[in-house]
Coordinates of C-alpha atoms in Angstrom, one line a residue:
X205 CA -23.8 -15.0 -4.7
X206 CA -24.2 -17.1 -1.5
X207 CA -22.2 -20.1 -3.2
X208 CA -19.3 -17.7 -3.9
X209 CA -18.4 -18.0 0.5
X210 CA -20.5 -21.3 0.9
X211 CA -19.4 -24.1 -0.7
X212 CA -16.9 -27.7 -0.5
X213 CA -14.1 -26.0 -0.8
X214 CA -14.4 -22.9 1.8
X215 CA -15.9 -25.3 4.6
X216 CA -12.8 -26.5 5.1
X217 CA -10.3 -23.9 3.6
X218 CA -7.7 -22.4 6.7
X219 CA -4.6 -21.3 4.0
X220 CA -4.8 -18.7 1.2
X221 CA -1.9 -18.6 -1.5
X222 CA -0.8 -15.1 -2.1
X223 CA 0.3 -13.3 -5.2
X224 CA 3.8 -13.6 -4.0
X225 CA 3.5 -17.1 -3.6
X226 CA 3.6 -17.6 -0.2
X227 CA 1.0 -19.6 1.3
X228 CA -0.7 -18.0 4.8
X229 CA -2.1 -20.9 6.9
X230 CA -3.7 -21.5 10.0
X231 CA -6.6 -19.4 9.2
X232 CA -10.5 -19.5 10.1
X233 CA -13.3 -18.1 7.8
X234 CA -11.1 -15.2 6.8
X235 CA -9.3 -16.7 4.6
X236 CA -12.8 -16.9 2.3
X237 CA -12.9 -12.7 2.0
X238 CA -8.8 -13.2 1.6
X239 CA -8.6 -15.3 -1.8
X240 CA -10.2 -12.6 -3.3
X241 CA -9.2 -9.6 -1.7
X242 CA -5.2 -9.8 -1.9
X243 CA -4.5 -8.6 -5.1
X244 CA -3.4 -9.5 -8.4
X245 CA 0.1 -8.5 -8.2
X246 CA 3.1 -8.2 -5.3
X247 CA 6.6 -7.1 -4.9
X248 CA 8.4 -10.3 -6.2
X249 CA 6.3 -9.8 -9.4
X250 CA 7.9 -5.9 -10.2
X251 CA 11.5 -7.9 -9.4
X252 CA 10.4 -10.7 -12.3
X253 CA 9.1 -8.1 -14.5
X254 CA 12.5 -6.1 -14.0
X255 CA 14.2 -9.4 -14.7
X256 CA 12.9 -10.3 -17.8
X257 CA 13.3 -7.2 -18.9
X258 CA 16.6 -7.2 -18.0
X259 CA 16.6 -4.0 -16.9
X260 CA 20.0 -3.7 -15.3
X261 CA 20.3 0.4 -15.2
X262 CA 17.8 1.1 -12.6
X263 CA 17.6 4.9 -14.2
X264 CA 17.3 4.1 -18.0
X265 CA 14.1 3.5 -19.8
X266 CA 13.6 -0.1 -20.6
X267 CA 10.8 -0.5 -23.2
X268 CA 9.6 -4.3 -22.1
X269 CA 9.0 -2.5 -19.1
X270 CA 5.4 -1.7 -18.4
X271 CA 3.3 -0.8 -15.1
X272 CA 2.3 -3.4 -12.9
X273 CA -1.5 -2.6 -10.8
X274 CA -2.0 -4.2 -7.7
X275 CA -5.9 -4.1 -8.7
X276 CA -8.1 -2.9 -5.7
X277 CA -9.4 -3.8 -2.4
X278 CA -6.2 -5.5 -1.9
X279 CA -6.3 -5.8 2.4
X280 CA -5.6 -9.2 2.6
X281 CA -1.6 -8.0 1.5
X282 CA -1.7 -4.7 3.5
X283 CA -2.8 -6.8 7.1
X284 CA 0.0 -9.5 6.6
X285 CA 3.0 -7.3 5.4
X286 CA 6.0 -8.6 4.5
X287 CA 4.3 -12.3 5.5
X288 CA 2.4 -11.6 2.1
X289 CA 4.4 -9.8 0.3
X290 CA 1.8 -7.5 -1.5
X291 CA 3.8 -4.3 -1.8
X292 CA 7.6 -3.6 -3.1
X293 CA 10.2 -4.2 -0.2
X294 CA 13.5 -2.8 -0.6
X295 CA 16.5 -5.2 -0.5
X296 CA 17.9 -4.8 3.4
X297 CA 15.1 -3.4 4.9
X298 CA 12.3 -5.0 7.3
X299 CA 9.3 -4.8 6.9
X300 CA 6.0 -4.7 9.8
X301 CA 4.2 -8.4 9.5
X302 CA 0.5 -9.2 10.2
X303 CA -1.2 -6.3 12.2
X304 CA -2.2 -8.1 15.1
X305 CA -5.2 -5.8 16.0
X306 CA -6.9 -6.7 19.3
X307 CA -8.5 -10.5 20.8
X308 CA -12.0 -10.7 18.6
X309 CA -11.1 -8.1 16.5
X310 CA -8.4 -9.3 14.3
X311 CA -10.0 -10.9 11.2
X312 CA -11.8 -9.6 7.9
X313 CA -15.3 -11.4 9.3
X314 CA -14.2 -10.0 12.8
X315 CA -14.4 -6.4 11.6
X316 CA -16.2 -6.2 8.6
X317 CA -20.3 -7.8 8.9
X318 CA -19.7 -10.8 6.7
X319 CA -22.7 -10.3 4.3
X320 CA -23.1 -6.6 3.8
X321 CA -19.2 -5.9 4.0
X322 CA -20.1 -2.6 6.3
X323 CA -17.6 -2.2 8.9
X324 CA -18.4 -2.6 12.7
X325 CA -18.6 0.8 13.7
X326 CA -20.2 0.8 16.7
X327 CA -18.2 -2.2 18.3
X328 CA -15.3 0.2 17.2
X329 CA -16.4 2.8 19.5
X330 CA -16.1 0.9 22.4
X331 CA -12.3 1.2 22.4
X332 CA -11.6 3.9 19.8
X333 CA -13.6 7.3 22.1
X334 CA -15.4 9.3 19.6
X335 CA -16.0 6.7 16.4
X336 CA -19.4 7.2 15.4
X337 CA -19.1 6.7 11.8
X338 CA -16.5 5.2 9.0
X339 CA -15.2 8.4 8.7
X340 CA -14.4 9.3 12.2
X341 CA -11.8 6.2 12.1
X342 CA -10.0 8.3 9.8
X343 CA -8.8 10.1 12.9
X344 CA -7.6 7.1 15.0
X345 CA -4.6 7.4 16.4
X346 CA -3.1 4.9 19.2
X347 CA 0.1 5.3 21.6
X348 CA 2.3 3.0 20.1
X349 CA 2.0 5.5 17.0
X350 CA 4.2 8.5 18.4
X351 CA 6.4 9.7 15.7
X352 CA 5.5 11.7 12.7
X353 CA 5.7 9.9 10.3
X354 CA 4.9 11.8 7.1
X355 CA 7.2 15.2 8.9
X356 CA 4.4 17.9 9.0
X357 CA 4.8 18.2 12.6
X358 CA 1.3 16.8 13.3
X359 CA 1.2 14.4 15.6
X360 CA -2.4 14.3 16.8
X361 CA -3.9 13.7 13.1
X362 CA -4.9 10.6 12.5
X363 CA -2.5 7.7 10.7
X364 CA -4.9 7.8 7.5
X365 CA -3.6 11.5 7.6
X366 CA -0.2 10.2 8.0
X367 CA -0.3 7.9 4.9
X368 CA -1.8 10.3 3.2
X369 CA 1.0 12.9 3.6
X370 CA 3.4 10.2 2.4
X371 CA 1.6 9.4 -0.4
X372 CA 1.4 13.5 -1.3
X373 CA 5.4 13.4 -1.0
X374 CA 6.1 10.1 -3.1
X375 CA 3.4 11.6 -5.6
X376 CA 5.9 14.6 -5.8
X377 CA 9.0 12.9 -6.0
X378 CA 7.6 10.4 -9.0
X379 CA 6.7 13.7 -10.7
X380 CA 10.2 15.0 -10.2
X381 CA 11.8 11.6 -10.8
X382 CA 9.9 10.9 -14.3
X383 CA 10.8 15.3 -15.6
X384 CA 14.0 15.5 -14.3
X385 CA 15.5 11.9 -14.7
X386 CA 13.5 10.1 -17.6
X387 CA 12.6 13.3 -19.1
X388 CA 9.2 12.4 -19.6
X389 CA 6.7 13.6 -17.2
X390 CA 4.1 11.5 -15.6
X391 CA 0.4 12.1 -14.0
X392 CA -1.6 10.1 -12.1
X393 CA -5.4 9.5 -12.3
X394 CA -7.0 7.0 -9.7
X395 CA -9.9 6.4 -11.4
X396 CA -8.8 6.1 -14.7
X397 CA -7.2 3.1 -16.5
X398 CA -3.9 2.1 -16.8
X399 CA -3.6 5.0 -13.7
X400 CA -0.3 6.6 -15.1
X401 CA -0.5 8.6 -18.3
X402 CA 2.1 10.3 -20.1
X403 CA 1.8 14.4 -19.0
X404 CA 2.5 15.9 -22.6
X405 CA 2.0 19.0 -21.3
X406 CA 3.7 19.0 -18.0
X407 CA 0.8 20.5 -16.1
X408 CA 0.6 17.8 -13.6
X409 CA -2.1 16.2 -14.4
X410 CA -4.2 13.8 -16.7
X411 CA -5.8 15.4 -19.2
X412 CA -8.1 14.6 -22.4
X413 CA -6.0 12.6 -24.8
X414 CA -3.2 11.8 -22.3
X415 CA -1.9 7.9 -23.2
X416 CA -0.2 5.1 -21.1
X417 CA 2.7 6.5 -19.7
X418 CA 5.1 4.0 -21.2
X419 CA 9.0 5.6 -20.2
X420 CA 9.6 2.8 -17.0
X421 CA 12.8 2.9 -15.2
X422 CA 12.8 0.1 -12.8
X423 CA 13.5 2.8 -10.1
X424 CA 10.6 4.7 -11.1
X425 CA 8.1 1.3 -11.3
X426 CA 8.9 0.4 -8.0
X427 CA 8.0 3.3 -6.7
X428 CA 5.1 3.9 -8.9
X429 CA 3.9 0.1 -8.0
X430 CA 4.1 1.2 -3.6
X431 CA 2.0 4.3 -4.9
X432 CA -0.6 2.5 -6.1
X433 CA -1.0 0.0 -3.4
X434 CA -1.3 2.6 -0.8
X435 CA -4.1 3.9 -3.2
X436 CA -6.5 1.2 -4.2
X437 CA -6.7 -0.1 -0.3
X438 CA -9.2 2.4 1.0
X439 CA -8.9 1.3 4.3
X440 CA -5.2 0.6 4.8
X441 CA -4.5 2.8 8.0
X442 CA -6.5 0.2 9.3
X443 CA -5.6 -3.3 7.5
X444 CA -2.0 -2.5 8.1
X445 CA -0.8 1.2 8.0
X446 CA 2.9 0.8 9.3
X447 CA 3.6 -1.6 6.4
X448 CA 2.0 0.7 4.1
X449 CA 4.0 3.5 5.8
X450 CA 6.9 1.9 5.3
X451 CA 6.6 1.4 1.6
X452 CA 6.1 4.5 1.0
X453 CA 9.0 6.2 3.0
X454 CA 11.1 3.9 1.2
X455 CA 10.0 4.5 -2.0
X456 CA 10.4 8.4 -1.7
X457 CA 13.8 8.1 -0.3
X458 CA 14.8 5.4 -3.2
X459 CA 13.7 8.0 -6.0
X460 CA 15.6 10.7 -3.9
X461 CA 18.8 8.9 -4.3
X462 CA 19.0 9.9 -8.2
X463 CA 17.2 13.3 -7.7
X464 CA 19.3 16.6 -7.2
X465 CA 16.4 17.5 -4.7
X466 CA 14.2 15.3 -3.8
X467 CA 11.7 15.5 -0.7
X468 CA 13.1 16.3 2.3
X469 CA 12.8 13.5 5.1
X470 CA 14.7 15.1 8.0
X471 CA 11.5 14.8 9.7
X472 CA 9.6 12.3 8.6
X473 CA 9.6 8.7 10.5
X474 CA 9.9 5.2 9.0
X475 CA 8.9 3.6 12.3
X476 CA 8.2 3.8 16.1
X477 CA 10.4 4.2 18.6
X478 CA 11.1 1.1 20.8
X479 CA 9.3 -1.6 21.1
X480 CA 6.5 -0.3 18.9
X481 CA 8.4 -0.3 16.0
X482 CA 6.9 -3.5 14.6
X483 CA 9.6 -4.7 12.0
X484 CA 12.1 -4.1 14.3
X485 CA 14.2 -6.9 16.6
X486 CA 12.9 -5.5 19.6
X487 CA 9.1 -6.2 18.5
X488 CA 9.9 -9.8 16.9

């Protein structure tokens, strides 16, 4: 309802505290569609749940160990990155901050009609050449976005395309990880609740009578947790695709550290080259 956006409290709100935590400031009306769309879970939250599990063994089953969702819609935690927090960062590694789009283009409100939620699509086409619809966006790729970063030797497709090849690789490698490691095989169903179930039958997918998949290693959650938030934002190749790239990328080459043989990511990219390489010194 109207009083959800307009009321006391948003007339003067510019700071949203995230899931992590951490407290973004210095924002404008944005930061209204932001308390609601960042999630309900973020990376320091799998590192607490590990924690309290204490779960030491990365690779052995812990049974106080159980699968965090980041719910859905979360784009509030894929635009600002690491500044958020929303995904699982691996210790030593940086991470791409808040995707700094373009002047006038760079907010929730900015992109997104405030009221009917429908993107902008024909303000879009006046940079992006040939966006007539949501769906063409799916095909945007800019210059600053010249590696491949999910190794099928495409680089025309669009980074949606990207991210969704990583997420077809880290899919693979959880499969692998949960058989081969755990010994209990996992399968994934987006639309289904609690999301991972418990493949009795090893066929790879969810079927009829398939429970919570409840064998967590903490290796195996985090990358489980990355898998899902590059899932429930439908429009992260937008809100933030090199963070989301990077969580992903990270996550399959973390499980392929305990696999015999994992995906191979001789020619997949974790980021740009140069100074388009957003997480890099060079870009900060």
């Amino acid at each position: 309802s109207c009083v959800t956006c307009h009321n006391e409290a948003t007339l003067t709100k510019t700071s949203v505290v995230m899931q992590s935590g951490i407290e973004l400031t210095g924002l404008g009306d944005e930061s209204r569609c932001m308390e609601c769309h960042q999630g309900r879970q973020s990376g320091p939250a799998v590192d607490n749940a590990i924690a309290e599990a204490g779960a030491e063994d990365v690779d052995a089953v812990s049974e106080d160990l159980g699968f965090l969702n980041i719910h859905y819609y979360a784009a509030a935690a894929t635009k600002y990155g690491t500044l958020a927090k929303g995904g699982y960062e691996y210790p030593g590694l940086t991470y791409d901050a808040n995707f700094a789009h373009v002047a006038d283009y760079d907010t929730c409100i900015e992109c997104h009609n405030a009221h009917t939620l429908e993107v902008k699509v024909e303000e879009c086409a006046s940079c992006h050449e040939g966006v007539a619809s949501v769906e063409d966006l799916l095909d945007v790729r800019m210059p600053g976005s010249a590696v491949d970063y999910d190794g099928d030797g495409d680089l025309e497709e669009g980074i949606a395309y990207e991210l969704q090849g990583l997420q077809e690789l880290l899919y693979q490698n959880l499969q692998a990880y949960a058989s081969e490691v755990v010994g209990a095989p996992i399968a994934y169903d987006s639309g289904s609740y609690p999301y991972f179930f418990a493949d009795v039958n090893d066929n790879g997918e969810v079927d009829e009578g398939d429970e919570r998949y409840a064998s967590w290693t903490p290796r195996l959650l985090k990358a489980a947790y990355n898998y899902q938030v590059s899932a429930k934002d439908p429009g992260t190749f937008a809100h933030g695709g090199k963070y989301i790239i990077q969580l992903l990328y990270d996550s399959i080459a973390d499980l392929n550290e305990a696999l015999a043989d994992g995906v191979d990511m001789a020619e997949a990219n974790r980021i740009d080259a140069g100074h388009s390489a957003g997480s890099e010194e060079a870009f900060r």
